[in-house]
mmCIF file of C-alpha atoms in Angstrom:
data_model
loop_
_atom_site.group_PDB
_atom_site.id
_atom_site.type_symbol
_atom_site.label_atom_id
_atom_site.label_comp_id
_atom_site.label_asym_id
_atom_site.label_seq_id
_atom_site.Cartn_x
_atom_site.Cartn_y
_atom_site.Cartn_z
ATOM 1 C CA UNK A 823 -13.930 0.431 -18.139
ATOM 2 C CA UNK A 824 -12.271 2.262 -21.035
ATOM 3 C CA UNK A 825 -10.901 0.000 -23.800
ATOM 4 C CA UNK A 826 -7.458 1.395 -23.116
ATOM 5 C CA UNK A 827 -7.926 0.488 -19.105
ATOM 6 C CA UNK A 828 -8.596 -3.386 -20.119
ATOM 7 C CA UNK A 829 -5.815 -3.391 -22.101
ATOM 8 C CA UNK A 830 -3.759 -2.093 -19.099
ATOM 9 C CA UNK A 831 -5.206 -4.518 -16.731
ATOM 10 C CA UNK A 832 -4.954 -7.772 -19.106
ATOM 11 C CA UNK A 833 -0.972 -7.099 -19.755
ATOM 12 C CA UNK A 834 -0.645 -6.520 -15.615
ATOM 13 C CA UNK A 835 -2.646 -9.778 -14.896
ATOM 14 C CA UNK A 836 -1.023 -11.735 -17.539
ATOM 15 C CA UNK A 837 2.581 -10.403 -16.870
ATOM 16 C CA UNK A 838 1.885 -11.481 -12.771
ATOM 17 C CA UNK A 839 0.980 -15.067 -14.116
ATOM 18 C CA UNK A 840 3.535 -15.821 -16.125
ATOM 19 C CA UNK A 841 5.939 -14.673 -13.233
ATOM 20 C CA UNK A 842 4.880 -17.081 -11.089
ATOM 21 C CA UNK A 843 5.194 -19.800 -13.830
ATOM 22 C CA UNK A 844 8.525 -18.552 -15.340
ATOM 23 C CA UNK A 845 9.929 -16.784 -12.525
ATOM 24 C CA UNK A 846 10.509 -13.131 -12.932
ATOM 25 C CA UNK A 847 13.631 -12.892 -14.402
ATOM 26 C CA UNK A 848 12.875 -15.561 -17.005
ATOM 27 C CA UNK A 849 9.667 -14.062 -18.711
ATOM 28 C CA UNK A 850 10.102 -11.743 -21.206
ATOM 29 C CA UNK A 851 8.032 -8.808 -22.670
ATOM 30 C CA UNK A 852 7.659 -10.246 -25.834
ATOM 31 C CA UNK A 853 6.268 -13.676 -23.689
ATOM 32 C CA UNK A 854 3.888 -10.956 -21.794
ATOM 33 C CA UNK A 855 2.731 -9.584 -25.330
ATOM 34 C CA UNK A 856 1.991 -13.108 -27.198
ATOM 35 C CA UNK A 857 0.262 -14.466 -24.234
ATOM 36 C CA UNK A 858 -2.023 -11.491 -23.909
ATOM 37 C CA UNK A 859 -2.398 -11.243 -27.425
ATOM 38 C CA UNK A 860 -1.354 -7.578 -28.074
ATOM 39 C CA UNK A 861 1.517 -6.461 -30.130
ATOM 40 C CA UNK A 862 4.692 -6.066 -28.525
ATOM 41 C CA UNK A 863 4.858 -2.253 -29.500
ATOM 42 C CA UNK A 864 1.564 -2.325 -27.548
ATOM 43 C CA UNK A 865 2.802 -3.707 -24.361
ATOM 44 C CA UNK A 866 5.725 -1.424 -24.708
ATOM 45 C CA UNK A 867 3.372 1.407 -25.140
ATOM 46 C CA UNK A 868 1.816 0.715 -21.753
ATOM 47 C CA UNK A 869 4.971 -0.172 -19.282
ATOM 48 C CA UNK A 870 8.104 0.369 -21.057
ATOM 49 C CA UNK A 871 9.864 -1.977 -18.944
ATOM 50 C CA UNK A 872 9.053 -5.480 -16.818
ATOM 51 C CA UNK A 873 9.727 -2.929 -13.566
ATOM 52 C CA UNK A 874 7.230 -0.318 -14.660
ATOM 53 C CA UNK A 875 4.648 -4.001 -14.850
ATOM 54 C CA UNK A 876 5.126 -3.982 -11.134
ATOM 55 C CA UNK A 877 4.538 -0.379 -10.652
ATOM 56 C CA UNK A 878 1.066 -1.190 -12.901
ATOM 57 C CA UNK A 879 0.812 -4.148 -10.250
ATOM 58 C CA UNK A 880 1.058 -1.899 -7.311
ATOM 59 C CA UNK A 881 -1.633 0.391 -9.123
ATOM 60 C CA UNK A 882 -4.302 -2.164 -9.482
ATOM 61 C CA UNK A 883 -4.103 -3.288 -6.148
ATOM 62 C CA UNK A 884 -3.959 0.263 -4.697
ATOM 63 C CA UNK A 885 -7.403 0.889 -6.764
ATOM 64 C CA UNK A 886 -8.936 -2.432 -5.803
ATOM 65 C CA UNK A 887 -8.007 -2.048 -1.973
ATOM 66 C CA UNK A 888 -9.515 1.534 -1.976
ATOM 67 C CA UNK A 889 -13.010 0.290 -3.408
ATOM 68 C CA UNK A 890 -13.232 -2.490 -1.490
ATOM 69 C CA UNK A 891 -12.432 -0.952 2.057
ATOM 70 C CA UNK A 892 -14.363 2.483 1.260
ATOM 71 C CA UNK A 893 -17.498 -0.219 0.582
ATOM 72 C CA UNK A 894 -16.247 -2.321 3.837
ATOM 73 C CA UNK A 895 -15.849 0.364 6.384
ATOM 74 C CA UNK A 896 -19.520 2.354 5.152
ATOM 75 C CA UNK A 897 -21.114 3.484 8.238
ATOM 76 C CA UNK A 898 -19.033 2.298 10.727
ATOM 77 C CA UNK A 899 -17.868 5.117 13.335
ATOM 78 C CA UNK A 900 -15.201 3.324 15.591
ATOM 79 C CA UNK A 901 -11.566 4.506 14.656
ATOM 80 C CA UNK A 902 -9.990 1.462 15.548
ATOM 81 C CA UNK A 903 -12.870 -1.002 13.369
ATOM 82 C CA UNK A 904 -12.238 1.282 10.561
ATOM 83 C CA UNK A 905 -8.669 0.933 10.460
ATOM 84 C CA UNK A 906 -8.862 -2.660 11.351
ATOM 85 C CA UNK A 907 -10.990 -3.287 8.130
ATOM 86 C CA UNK A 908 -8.821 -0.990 5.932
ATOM 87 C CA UNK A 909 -5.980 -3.233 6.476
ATOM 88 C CA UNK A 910 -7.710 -6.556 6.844
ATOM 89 C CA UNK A 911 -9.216 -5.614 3.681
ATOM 90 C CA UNK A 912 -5.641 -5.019 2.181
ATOM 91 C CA UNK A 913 -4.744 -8.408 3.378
ATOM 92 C CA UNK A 914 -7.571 -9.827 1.470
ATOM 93 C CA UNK A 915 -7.006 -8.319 -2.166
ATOM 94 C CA UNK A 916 -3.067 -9.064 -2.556
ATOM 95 C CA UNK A 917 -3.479 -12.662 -0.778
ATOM 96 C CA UNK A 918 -3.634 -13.936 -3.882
ATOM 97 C CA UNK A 919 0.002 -11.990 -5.047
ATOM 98 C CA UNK A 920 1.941 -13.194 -2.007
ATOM 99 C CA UNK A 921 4.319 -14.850 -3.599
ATOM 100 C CA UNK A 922 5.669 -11.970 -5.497
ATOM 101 C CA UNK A 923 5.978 -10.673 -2.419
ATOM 102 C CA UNK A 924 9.934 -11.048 -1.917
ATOM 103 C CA UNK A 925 10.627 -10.293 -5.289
ATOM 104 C CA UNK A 926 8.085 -6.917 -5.498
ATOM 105 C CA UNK A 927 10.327 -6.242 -2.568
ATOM 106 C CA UNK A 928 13.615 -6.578 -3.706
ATOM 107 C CA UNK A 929 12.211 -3.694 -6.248
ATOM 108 C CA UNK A 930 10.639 -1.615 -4.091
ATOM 109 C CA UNK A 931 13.504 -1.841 -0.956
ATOM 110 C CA UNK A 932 16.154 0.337 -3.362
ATOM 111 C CA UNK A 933 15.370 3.523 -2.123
ATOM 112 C CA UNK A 934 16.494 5.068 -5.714
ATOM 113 C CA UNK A 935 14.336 2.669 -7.485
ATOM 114 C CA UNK A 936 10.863 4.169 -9.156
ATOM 115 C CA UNK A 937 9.061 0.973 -7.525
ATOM 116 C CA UNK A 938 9.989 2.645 -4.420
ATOM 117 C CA UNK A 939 6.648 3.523 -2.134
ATOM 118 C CA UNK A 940 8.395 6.728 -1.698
ATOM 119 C CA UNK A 941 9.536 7.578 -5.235
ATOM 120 C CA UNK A 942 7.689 9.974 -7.551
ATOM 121 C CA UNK A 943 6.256 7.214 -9.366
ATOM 122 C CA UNK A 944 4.554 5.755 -7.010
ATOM 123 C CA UNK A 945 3.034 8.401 -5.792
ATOM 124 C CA UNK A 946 -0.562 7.863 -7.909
ATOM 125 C CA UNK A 947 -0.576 4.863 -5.497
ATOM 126 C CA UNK A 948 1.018 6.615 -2.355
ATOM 127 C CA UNK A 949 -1.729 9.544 -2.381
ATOM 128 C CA UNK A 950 -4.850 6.930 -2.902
ATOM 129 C CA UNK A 951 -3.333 5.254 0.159
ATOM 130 C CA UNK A 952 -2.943 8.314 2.281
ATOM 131 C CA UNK A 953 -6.311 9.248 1.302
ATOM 132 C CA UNK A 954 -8.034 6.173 2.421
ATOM 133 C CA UNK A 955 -6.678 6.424 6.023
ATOM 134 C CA UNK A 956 -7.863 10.395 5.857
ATOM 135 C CA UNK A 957 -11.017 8.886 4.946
ATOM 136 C CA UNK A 958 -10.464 6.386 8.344
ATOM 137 C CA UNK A 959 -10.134 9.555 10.585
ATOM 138 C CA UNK A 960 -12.453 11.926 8.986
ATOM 139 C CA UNK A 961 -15.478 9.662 9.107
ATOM 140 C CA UNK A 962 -14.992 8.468 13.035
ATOM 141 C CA UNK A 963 -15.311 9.049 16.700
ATOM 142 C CA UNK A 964 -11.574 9.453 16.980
ATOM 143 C CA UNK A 965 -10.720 12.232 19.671
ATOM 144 C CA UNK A 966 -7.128 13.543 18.913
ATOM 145 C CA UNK A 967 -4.478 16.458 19.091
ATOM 146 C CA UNK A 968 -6.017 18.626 16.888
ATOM 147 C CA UNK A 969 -1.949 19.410 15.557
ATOM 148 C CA UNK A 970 -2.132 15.408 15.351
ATOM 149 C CA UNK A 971 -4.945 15.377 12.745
ATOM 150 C CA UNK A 972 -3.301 16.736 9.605
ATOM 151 C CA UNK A 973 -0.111 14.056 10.020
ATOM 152 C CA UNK A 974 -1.883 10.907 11.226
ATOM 153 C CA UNK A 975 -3.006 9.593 7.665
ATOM 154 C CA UNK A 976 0.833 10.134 6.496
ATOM 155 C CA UNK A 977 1.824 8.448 9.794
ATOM 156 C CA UNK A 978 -0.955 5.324 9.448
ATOM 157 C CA UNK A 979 0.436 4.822 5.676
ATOM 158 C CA UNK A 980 3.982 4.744 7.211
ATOM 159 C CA UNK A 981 2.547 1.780 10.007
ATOM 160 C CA UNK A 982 0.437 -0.210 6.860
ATOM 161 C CA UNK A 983 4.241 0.239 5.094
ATOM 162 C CA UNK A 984 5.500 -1.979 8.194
ATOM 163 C CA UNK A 985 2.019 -4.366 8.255
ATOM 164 C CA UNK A 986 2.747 -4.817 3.912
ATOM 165 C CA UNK A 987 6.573 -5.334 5.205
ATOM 166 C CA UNK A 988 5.392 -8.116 7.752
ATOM 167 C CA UNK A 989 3.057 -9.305 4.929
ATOM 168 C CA UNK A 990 6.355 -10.191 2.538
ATOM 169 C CA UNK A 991 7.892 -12.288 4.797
ATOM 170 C CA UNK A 992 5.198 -14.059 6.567
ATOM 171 C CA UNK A 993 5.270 -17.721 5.586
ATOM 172 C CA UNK A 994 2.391 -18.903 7.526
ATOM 173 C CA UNK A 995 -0.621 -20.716 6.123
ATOM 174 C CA UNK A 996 -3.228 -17.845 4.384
ATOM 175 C CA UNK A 997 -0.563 -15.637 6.260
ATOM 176 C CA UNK A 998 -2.065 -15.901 9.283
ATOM 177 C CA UNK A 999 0.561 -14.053 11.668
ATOM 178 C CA UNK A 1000 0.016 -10.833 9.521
ATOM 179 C CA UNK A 1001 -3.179 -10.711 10.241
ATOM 180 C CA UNK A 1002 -2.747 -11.570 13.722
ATOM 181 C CA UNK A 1003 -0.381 -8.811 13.780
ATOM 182 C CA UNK A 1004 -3.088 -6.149 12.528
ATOM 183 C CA UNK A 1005 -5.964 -7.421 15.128
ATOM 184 C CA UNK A 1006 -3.150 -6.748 18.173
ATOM 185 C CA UNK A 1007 -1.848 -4.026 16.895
ATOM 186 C CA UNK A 1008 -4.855 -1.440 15.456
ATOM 187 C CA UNK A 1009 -6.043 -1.118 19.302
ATOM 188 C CA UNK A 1010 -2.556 0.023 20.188
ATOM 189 C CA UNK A 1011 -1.878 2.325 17.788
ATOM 190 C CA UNK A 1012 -6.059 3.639 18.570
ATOM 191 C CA UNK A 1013 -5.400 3.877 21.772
ATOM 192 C CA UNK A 1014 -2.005 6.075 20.965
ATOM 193 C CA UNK A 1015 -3.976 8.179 19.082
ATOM 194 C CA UNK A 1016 -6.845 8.991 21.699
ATOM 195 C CA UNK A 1017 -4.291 9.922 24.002
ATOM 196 C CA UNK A 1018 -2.296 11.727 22.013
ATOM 197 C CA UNK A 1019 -5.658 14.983 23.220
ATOM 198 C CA UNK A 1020 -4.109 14.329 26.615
ATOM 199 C CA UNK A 1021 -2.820 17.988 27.692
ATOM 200 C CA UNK A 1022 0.167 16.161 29.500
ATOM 201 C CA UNK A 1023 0.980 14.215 26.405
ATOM 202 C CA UNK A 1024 0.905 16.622 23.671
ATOM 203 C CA UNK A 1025 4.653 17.769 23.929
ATOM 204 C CA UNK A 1026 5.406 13.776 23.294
ATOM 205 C CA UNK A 1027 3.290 13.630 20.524
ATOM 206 C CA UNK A 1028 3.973 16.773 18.923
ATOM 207 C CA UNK A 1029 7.739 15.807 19.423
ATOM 208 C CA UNK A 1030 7.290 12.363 17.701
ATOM 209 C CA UNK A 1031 5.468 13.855 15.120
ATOM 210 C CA UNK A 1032 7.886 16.004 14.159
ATOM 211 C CA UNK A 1033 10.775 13.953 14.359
ATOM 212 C CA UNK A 1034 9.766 11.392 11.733
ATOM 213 C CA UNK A 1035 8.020 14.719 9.477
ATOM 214 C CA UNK A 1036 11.873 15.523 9.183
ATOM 215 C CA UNK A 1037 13.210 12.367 8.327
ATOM 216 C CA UNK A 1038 10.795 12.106 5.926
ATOM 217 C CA UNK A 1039 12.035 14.415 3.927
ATOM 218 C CA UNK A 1040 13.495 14.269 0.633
ATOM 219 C CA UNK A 1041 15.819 16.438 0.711
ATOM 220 C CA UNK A 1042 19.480 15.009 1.794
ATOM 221 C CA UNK A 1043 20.633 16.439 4.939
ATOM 222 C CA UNK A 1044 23.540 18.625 4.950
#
């Protein structure tokens, strides 16, 4: 890892533990800079701002999900294992962040804030994401609409948006329901998805499809 990487990475890990000792809105950037032991200029010079620490935050985890799941889900061939593991695996690396979970979404639920999942800056993070669930169809047995194929990775990010929403506010022990919520749901949404090459259930599919491409949009609606 490049000098300039570790640097990165120590200021993000030491910023998220002082949060949770200070609380959020109590630690400081100069407090982030002593306790890492880099200038403040230097912090500065990585995330200008204790928002744009989160947005590193969300970048680390984004590149430590993708390793781990890509090594996780090697070989396997069932759709609905693969995207099982992805999340699972996601489950796994922030575990240990869960408790900035309500304030990381505080951030990220302003839909004009950068920490936005849909805003321009996180979009480094966004596009690894998307990637990994092409990676979940391309290397399967999935069957699907072949005018499905090109969507469903956007469309899988969108449902692992609602499992990471779940996630948040799940206060059970090792948060259990979330996970419970990914083994009941993957074999729905892989079943949805096999039928989806159905002749007589194309139109719905196609229709869903491109209802939620258009809301999707960034543009505003006239």
């Amino acid at each position: 890892m490049a000098k300039s990487e570790e640097t990165r990475s120590l200021i993000v890990a030491t910023a998220l533990r002082l949060f949770a000792e200070n609380g959020y809105d109590r630690t400081t950037m100069r407090a982030i800079a002593a306790e890492a032991g880099v200038s403040v200029g230097n912090a500065y010079y990585y995330f200008a701002s204790k928002d744009q620490l989160i947005q590193g935050f969300y970048d680390e985890i984004a590149k430590a999900h993708l390793t781990s799941a890509r090594q996780a889900i090697e070989g396997e061939r069932d759709f609905s294992a693969r995207l099982k593991t992805v999340l699972l695996t996601w489950l796994d690396v922030a575990e240990p962040y869960h408790r900035f979970g309500t304030q990381f979404f505080v951030n990220a639920a302003d839909p004009d804030s950068p920490l936005s999942p849909f805003s321009e800056e996180s979009s480094p993070a966004r596009d690894a994401s998307v990637g990994l669930m092409r990676d979940v169809i391309a290397d399967s047995d999935v069957k699907l609409d072949p005018d499905l194929r090109d969507d469903l990775p956007d469309l899988l990010w969108l449902y692992q948006m609602g499992v990471v929403l779940f996630w948040v506010h799940d206060r059970s022990a090792g948060q259990k329901r979330s996970r419970i919520l990914v083994e009941r749901t993957v074999p729905l949404i892989a079943r949805l998805v096999g039928l989806s090459r159905l002749r007589v259930l194309r139109p719905v599919s196609r229709e869903i499809v491109s209802l939620i491409r258009d809301l999707s949009k960034r543009d505003d609606l006239a």
